[in-house]
Coordinates of C-alpha atoms in Angstrom, one line a residue:
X15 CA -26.6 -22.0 -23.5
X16 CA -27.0 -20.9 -20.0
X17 CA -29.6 -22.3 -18.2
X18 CA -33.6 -20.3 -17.2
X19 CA -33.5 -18.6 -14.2
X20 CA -36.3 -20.6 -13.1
X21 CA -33.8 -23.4 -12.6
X22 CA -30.7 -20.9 -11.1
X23 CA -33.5 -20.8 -7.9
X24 CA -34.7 -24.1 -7.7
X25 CA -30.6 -25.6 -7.5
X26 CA -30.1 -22.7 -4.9
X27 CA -33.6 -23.3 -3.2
X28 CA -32.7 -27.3 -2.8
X29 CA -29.5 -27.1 -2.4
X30 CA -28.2 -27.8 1.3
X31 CA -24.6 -27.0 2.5
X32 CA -24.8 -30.3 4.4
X33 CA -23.9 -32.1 0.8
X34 CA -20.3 -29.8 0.9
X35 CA -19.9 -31.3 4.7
X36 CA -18.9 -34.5 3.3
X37 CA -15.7 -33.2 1.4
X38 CA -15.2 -31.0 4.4
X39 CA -14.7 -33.9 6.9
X40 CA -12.7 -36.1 4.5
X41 CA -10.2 -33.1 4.3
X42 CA -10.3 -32.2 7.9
X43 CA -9.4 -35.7 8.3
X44 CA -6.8 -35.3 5.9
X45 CA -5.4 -32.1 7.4
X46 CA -5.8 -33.7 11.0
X47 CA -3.5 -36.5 10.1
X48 CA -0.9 -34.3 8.2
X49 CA -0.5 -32.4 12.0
X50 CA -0.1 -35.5 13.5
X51 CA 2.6 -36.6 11.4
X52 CA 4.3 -33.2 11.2
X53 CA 3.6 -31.6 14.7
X54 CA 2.0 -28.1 14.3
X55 CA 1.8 -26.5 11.5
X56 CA 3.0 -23.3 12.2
X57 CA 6.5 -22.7 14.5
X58 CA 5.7 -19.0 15.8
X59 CA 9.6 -18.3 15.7
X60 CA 10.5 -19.9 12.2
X61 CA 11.8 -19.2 9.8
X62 CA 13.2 -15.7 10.8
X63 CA 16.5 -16.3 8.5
X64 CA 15.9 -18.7 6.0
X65 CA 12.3 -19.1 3.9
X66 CA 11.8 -22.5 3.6
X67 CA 9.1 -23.0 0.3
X68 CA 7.9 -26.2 -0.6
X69 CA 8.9 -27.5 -4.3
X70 CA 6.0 -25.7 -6.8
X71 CA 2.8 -27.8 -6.3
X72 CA 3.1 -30.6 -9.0
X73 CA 0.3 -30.3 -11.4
X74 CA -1.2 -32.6 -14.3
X75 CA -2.1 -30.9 -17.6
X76 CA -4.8 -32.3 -19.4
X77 CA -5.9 -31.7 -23.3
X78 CA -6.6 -27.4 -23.4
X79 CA -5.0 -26.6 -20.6
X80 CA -3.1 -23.6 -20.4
X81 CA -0.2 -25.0 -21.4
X82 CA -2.0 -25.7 -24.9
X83 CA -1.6 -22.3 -26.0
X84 CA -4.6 -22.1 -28.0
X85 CA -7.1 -18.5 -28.6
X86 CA -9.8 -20.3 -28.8
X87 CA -12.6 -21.0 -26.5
X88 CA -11.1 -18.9 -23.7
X89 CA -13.4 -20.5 -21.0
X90 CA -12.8 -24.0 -22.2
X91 CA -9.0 -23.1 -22.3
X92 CA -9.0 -22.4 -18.3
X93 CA -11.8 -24.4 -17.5
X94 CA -9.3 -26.8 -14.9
X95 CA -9.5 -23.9 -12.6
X96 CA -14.0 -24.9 -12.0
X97 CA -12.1 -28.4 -11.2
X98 CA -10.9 -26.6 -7.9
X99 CA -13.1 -23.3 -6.6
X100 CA -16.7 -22.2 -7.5
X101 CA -16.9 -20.6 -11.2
X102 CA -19.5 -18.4 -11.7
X103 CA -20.4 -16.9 -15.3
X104 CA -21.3 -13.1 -15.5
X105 CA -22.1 -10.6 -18.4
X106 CA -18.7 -8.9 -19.0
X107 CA -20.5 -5.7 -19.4
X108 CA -20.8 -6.0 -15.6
X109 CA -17.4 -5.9 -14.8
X110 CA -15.7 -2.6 -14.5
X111 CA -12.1 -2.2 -14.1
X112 CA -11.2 1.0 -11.5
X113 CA -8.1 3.0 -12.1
X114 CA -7.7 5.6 -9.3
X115 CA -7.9 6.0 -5.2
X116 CA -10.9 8.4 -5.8
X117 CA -13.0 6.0 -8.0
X118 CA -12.8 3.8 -5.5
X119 CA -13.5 5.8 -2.6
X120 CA -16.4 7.5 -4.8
X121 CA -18.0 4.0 -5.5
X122 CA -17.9 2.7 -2.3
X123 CA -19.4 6.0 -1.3
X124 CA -22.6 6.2 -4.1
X125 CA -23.1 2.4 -3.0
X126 CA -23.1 2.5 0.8
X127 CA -26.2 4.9 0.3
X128 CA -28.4 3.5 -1.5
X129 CA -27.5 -0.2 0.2
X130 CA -30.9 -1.5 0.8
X131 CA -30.1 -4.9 2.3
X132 CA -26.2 -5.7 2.8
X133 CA -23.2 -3.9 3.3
X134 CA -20.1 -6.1 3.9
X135 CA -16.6 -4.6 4.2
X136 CA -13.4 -6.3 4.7
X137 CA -10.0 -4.6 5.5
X138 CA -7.0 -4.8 7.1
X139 CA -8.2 -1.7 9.1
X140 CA -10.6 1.0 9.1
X141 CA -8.5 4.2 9.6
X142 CA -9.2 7.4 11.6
X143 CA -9.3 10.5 9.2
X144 CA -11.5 12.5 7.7
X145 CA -12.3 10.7 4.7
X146 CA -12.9 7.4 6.6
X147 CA -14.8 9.6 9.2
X148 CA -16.9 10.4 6.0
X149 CA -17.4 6.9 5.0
X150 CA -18.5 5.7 8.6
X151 CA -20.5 8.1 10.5
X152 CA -21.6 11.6 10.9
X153 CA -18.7 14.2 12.8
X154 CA -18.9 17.8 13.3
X155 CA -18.7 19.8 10.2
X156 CA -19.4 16.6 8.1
X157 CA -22.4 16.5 5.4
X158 CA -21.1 13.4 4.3
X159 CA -21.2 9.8 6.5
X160 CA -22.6 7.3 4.2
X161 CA -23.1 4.3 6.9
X162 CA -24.5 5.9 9.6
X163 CA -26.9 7.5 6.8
X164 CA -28.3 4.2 5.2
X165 CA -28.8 2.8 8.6
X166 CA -30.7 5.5 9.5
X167 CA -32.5 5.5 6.3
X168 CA -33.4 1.6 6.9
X169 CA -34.7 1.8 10.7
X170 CA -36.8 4.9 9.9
X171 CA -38.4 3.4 6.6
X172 CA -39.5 -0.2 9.0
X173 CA -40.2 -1.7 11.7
X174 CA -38.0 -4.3 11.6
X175 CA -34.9 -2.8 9.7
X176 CA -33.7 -4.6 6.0
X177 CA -29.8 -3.1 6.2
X178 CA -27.2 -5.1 7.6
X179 CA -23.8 -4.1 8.2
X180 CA -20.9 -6.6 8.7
X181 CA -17.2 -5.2 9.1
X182 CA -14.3 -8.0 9.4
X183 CA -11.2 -6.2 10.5
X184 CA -7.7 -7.6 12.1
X185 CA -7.5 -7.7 15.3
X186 CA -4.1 -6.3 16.1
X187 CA -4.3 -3.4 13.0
X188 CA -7.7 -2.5 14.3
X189 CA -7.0 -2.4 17.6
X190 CA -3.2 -0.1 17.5
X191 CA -3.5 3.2 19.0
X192 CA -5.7 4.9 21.5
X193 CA -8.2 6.2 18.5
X194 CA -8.0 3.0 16.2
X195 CA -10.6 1.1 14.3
X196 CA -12.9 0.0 16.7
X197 CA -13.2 3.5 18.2
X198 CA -14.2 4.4 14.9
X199 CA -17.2 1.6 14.5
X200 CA -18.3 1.5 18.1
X201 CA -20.6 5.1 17.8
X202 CA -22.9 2.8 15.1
X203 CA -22.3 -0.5 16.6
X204 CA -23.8 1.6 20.1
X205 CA -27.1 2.9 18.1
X206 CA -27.6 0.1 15.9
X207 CA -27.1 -3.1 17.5
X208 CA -29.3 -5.4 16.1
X209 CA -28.4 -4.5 11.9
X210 CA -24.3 -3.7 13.3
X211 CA -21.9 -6.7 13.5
X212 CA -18.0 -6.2 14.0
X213 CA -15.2 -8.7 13.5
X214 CA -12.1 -9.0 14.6
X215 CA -10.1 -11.8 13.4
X216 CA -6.8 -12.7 15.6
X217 CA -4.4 -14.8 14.2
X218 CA -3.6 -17.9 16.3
X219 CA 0.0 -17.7 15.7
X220 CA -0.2 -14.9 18.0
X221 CA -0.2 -16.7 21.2
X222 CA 1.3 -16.9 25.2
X223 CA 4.8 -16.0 25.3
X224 CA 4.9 -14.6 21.9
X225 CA 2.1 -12.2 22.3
X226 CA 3.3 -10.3 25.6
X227 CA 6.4 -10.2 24.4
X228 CA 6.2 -8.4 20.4
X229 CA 5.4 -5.1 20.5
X230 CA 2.0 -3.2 19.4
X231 CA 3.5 -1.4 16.6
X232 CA 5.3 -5.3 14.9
X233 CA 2.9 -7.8 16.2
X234 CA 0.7 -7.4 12.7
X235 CA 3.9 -9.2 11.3
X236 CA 2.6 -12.8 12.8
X237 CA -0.3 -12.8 10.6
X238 CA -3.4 -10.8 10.1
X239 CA -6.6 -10.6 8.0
X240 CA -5.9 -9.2 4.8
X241 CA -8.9 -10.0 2.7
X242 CA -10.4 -6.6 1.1
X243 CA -14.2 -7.1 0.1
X244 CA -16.3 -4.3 -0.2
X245 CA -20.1 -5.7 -0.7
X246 CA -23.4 -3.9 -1.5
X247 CA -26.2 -5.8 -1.9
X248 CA -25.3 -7.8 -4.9
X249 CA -22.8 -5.5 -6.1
X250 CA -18.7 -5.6 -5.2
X251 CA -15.5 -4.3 -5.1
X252 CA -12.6 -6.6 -5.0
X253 CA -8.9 -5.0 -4.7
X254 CA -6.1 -4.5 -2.3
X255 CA -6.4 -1.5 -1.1
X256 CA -7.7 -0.6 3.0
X257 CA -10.5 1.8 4.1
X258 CA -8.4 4.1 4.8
X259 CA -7.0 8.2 3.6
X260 CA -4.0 7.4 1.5
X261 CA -6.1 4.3 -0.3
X262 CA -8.4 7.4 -1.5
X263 CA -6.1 9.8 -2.5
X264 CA -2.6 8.9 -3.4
X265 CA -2.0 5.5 -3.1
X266 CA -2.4 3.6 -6.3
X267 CA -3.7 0.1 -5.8
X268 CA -6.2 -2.3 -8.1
X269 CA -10.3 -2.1 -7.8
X270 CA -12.3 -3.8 -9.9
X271 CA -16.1 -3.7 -9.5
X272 CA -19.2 -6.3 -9.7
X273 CA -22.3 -4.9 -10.7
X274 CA -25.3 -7.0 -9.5
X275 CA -23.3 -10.4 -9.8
X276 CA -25.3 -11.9 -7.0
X277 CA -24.2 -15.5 -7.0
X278 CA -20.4 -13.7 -6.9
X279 CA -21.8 -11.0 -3.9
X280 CA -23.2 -14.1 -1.9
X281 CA -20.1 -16.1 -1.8
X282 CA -17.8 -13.3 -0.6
X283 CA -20.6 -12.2 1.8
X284 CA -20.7 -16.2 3.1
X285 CA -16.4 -16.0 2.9
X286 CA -16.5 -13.1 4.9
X287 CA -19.2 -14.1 7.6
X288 CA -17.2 -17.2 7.7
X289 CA -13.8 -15.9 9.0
X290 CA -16.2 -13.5 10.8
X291 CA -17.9 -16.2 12.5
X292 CA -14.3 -17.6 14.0
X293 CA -13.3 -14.2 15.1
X294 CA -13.6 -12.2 18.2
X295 CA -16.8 -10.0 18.0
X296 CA -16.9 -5.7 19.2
X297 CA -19.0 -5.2 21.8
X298 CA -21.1 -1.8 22.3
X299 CA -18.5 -1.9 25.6
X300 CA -15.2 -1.9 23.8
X301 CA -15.4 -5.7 24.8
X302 CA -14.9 -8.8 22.5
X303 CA -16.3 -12.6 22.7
X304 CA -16.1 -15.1 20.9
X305 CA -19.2 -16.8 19.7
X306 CA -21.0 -19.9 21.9
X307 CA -19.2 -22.8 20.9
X308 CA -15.9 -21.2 18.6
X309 CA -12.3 -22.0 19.9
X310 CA -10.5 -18.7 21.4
X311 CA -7.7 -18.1 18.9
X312 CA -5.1 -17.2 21.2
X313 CA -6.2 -19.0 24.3
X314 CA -7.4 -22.0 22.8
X315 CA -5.5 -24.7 21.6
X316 CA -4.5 -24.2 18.3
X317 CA -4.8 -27.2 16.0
X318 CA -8.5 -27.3 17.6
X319 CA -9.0 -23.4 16.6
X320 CA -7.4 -23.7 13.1
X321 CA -9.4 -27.5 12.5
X322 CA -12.6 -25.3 13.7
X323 CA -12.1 -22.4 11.4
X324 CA -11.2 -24.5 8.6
X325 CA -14.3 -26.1 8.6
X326 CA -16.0 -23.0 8.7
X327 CA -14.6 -21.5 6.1
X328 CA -14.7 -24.7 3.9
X329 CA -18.1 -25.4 3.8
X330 CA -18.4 -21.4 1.9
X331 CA -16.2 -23.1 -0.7
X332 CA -17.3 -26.5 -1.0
X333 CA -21.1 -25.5 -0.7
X334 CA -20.5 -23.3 -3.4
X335 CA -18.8 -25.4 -6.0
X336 CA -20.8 -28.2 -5.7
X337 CA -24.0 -25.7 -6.0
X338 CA -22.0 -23.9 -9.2
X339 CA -21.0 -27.1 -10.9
X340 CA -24.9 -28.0 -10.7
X341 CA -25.6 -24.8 -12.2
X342 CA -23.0 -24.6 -15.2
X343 CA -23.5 -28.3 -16.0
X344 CA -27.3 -27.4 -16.5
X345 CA -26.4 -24.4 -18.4
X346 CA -24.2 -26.8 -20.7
X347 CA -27.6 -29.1 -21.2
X348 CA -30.1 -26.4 -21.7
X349 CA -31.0 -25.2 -25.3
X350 CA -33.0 -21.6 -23.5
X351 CA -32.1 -18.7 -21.6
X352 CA -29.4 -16.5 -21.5
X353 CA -27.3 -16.5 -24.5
X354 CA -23.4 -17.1 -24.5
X355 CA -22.7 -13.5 -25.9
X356 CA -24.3 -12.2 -22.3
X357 CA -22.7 -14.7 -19.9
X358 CA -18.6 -14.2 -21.6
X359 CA -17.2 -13.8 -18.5
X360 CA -16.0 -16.3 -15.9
X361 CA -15.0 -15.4 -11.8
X362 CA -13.1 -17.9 -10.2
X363 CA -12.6 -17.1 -6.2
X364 CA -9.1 -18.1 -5.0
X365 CA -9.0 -17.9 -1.3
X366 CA -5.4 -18.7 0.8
X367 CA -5.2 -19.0 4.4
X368 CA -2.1 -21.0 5.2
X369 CA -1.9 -21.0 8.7
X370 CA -5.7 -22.7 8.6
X371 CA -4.6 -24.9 6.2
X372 CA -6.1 -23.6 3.0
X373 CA -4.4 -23.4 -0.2
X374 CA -6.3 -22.9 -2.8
X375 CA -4.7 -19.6 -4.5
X376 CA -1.4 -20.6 -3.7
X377 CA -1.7 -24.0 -5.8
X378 CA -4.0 -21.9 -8.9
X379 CA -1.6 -19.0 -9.2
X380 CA 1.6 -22.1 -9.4
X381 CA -0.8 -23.8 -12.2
X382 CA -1.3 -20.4 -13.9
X383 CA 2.7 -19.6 -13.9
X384 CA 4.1 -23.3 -15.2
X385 CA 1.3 -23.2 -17.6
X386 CA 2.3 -20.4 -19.3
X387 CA 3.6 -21.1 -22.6
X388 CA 6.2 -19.8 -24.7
X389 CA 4.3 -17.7 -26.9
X390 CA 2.1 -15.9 -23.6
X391 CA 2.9 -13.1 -21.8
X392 CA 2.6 -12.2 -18.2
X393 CA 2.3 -8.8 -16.7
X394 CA 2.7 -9.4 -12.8
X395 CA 3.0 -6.5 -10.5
X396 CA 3.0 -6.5 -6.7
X397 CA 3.7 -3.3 -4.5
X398 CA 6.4 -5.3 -2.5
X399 CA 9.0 -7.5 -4.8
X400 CA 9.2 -10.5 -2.6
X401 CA 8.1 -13.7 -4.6
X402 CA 7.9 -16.6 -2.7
X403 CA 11.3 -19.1 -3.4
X404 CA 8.3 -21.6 -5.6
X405 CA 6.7 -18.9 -7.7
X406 CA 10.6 -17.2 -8.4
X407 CA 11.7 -20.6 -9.7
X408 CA 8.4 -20.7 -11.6
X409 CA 8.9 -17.6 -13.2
X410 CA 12.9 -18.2 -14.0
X411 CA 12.0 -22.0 -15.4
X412 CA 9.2 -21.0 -17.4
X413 CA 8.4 -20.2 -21.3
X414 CA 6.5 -17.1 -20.9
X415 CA 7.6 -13.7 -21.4
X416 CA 7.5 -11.8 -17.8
X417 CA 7.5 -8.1 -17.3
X418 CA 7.1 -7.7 -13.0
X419 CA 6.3 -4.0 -11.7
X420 CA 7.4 -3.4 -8.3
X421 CA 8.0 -0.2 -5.9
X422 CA 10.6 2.0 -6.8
X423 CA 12.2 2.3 -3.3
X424 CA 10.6 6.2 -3.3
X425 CA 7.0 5.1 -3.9
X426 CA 7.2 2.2 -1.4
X427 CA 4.6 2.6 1.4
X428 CA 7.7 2.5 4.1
X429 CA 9.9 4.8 2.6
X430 CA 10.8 7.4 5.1
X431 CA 9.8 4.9 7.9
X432 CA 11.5 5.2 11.4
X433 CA 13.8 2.2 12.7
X434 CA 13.8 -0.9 11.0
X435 CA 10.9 -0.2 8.7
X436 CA 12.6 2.3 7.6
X437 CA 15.1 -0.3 5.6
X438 CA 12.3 -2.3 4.3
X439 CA 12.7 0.2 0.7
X440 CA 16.3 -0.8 0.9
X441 CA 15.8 -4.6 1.6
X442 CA 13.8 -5.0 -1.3
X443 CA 16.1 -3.3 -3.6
X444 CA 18.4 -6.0 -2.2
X445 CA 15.9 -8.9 -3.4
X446 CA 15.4 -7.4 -6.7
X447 CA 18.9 -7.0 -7.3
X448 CA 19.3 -10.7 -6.1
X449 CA 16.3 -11.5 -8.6
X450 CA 17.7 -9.8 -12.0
X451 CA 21.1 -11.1 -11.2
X452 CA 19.7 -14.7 -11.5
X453 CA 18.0 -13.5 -14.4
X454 CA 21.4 -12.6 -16.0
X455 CA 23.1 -15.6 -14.6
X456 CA 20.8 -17.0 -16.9
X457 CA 20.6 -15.4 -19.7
X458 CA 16.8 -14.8 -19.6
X459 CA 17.3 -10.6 -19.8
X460 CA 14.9 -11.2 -23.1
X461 CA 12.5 -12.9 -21.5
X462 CA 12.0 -11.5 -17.9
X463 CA 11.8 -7.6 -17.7
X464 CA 11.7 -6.1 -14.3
X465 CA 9.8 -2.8 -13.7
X466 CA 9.6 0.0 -11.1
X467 CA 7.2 2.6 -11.1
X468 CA 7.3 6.1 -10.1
X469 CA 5.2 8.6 -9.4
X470 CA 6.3 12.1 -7.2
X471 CA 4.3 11.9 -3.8
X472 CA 2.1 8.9 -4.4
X473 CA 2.8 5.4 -3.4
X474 CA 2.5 1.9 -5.2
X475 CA 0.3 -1.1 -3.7
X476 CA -0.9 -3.0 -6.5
X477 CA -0.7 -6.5 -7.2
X478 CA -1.6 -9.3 -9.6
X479 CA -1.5 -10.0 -12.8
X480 CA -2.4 -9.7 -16.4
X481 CA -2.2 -13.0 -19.0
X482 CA -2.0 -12.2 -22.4
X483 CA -1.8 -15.7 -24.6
X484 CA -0.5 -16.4 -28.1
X485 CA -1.4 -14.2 -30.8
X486 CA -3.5 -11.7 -28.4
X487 CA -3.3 -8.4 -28.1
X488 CA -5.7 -8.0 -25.3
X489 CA -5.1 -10.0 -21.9
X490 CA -7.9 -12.3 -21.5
X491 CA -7.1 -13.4 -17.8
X492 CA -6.2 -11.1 -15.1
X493 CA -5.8 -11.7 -11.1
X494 CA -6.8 -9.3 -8.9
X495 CA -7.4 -9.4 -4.6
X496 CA -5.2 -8.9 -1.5
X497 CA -2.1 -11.4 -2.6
X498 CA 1.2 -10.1 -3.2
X499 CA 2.9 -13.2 -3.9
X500 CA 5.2 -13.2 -1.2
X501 CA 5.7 -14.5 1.5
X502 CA 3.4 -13.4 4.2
X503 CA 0.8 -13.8 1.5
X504 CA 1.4 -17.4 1.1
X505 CA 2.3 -18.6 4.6
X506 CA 1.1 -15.8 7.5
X507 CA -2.2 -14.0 6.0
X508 CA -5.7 -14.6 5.7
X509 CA -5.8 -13.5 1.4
X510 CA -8.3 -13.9 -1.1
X511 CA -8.6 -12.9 -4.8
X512 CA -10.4 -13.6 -7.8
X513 CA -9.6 -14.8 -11.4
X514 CA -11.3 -13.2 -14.3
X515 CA -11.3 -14.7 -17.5
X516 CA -13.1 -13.4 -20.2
X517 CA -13.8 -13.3 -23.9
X518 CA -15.7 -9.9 -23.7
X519 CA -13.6 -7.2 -25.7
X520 CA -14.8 -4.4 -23.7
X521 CA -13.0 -5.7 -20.3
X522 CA -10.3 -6.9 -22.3
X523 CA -9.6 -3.6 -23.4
X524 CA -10.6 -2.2 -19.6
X525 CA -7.9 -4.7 -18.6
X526 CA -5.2 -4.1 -21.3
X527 CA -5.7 -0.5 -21.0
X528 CA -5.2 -0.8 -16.8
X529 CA -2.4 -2.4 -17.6
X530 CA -0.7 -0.1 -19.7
X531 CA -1.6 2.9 -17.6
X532 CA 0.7 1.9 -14.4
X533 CA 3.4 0.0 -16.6
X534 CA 3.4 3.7 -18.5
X535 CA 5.0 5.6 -15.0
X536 CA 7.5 2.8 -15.1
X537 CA 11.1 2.1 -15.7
X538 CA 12.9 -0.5 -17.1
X539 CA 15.8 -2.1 -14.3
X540 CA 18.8 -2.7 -15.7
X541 CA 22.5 -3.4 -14.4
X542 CA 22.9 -0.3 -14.1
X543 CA 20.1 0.3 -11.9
X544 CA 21.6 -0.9 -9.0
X545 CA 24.8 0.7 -9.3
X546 CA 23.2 4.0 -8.6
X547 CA 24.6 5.8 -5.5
X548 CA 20.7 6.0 -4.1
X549 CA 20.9 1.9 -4.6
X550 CA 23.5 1.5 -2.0
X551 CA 22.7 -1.0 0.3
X552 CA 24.1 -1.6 3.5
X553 CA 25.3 -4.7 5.4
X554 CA 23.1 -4.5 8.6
X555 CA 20.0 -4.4 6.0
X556 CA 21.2 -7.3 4.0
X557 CA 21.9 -9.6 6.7
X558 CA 18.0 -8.8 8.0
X559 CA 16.4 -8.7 4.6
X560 CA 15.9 -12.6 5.5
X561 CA 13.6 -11.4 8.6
X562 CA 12.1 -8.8 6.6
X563 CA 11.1 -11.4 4.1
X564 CA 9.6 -13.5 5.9
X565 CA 7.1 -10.6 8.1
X566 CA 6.7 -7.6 6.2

């Protein structure tokens, strides 16, 4: 039974963050001693033709782990994962599963306006159109501009304004262009200082030599900040998709929404003020500091800066999972309070940010895929087909049944792109044909089915997964967040996503019937797939699909 709510505020009253510093300095330690034996942890330059994955993290399963393959107590069944990251139980009839670009633009919209004491967005970027504009601030000719408007709202209705905005961007992505991201944000950051803050997070792999020398337009490739959070109050939107036209219109991505989930709202607000608290900060000038006290990321040294921000961002998790753990294992005790048919849903927070040396969804998502038994089946789809070398062998070794959606090379975002983005479409036709031969070579055609989806002038960007186990007809697990299992998501980018798992039909059926709707504008690849004369691809792309691996 879960525990009063009298006792939910007393464990988050007494509870200090200082108890998670513990665990924080034992693994800095850790990780401190790891770059001394290895050198640094990140060569800028490598690998550009060869991905160099570490064997699949080697994982221990206990009685009712996933592995078990039972239907059963669905919470007890993925329970290991509280053993890692915070878990925090929520009504399933809070949870609502978003299909389209307009929902989400539309929710983010109704919620910006009536925010009454947080807004917290993070993106990639914040584009420049009209629909952004919209979002943002007031324009000629525009009834609509949601920010500006609550902040308005909040410094006319006291003297001392409730409404704070917080905006984490990447550096590089928010700064391209002459009209760009900041350009957009500096107008309200100008009139409302004191509620405004803007972040910037740069990469430290982007540093001396390196930095002068890639161009504006590639040197996002490096790394960037990827995490999309979009917070009101104690409501939020996880997904993958950026603030910005196409995301709203005709670019199909995931969304799923939080409503009033606080203890799930302040941990991504914490995550987010975190990296925000380690990145360069927007100035009413066009100028950007660093906070008193934070390593530079590109002109400080960088084991101190990634040792600083690891810290930072490690005492969010740790402070929460200790304070979580104290909460559920009271819930477990108590005999009042909220009843179990209520709290059916579980949120587990999987956060990845290699090049700081955080691995938490990297090491989940490997558990989640050599779990998966025989009789399970995994739905995983990600807008760019470019596993990482440890999830493919996961995938090819394992019992489950697999079906992967991926871009069809029309609905990829770069299709149509100028220069060597233009072959990105084309290079990952190569890896999926390099994928399905394996899964020939092994006779697995039965078990792993690869997908593309099509749809005439949209394109494809979602990613995750849904778990259907034994005997269910429903999945009962999905992930869902910035990750695209490749790559860049694993090694380069700051990511973060959450698992759901829940025993409440109604969001098992929101989930299965998400599912079905983008698998249903897919085809099946076959053999003859690739042998299509739109499939041809040529040598100078094949011998650079390595590179294009590796940053795209």
């Amino acid at each position: 039974m879960a525990a009063p709510m009298s006792w939910r505020r007393l464990v988050y009253s007494v509870y200090s963050p200082a108890i998670a510093g513990v665990f924080t300095r034992i693994s800095d330690r850790l990780f401190r001693a790891r770059d001394r034996r290895g050198g640094s942890s990140v060569l800028l330059l490598a690998p550009l033709l060869a991905e160099t994955d570490p064997a699949p993290h080697r994982v221990s399963r206990p009685t009712g782990s996933a592995g078990a393959q039972r239907t059963e107590g669905l919470c007890s069944h993925f329970r290991w994962m509280a053993e890692h990251v915070p878990a925090f139980q929520v009504p399933g009839s809070h949870v609502h599963i978003l299909t389209s670009p307009d929902q989400f633009y539309q929710a983010m919209k109704a919620r910006i306006k009536t925010a009454q004491r947080r807004v917290v967005m993070a993106s990639l970027y914040l584009g420049t159109g009209q629909l952004e504009q919209e979002l943002v601030r007031k324009v000629a000719f525009t009834q609509a501009y949601c920010m500006e408007e609550a902040l308005q709202r909040s410094e006319d209705n006291s003297q001392s304004p409730d409404l704070k905005v917080s905006v984490l961007l990447d550096y590089t992505r928010g700064s391209r262009g002459k009209i760009n991201s900041r350009t957009m944000l500096l107008p309200l950051l100008q009139r409302f200082t004191s509620q405004m803050r803007v972040s910037l997070y740069h990469t430290p792999d982007l540093r001396g030599l390196l930095r002068l020398l890639v161009p504006q337009r590639f040197n996002e490739t490096i790394g960037v900040q990827h995490i999309k959070v979009y917070l009101f109050d104690d409501s939020i939107i996880i997904s993958g998709a950026n603030l910005s036209d196409s995301y709203f219109t005709n670019r199909q991505d995931r969304y799923v929404l939080l409503e009033n989930c606080r203890e799930v709202a302040d941990f991504f607000c914490d995550l987010v003020e975190a990296v925000g608290d380690v990145s360069l900060q927007l100035q009413p000038d066009d100028s950007v500091t660093m906070l008193e006290g934070m390593v530079h990321p590109y002109k400080g040294n960088r084991q101190d800066f990634s040792a600083v921000a690891r810290k930072r961002i490690m005492e969010v998790v740790n402070s929460a999972h200790i304070r979580q753990r104290l909460l559920n294992q009271s819930e477990d005790s108590e005999d009042e309070g909220m009843s179990e048919a209520e709290e059916d849903t579980w949120v587990f927070p999987l956060v990845q940010m290699k090049p700081l040396g955080i691995r938490v969804d990297e090491q989940v998502t490997q558990r989640l895929l050599t779990d998966a038994g025989s009789e399970s089946t995994v739905f995983l789809t990600s807008g760019y087909f470019n596993l990482t070398r440890a999830y493919m062998r996961l995938v090819l070794k394992a019992g489950a049944s697999y079906r992967i959606l991926t871009a069809s090379p029309e609905v990829n975002g770069f299709f149509g792109a100028k220069g060597v983005a233009g072959a990105i479409p084309a290079a990952y036709t190569h890896i999926a044909r390099q994928f399905y031969k394996q899964v020939c070579q092994g006779g697995q055609q039965e078990r792993v089915h690869l997908h593309e989806y099509h749809r005439p002038q949209w394109t494809f960007h979602a990613k995750g997964l849904w778990y259907y186990l034994q005997g269910q007809d429903r999945p009962c697990l999905t992930l869902i967040g910035s990750p695209n299992f490749g790559y860049r998501s694993v090694h380069r980018d700051l990511e973060a996503q959450i698992a759901i798992v829940t025993e409440n039909e109604e969001l098992q059926s929101q989930l299965q019937e998400e599912q079905e709707m983008l698998y249903r504008r897919s085809t099946e690849v076959s053999t003859s797939t690739f042998e299509l004369p739109d499939r041809h691809v040529k040598l100078w792309v094949k011998l650079v699909t390595p590179l294009i691996k590796n940053f795209f």
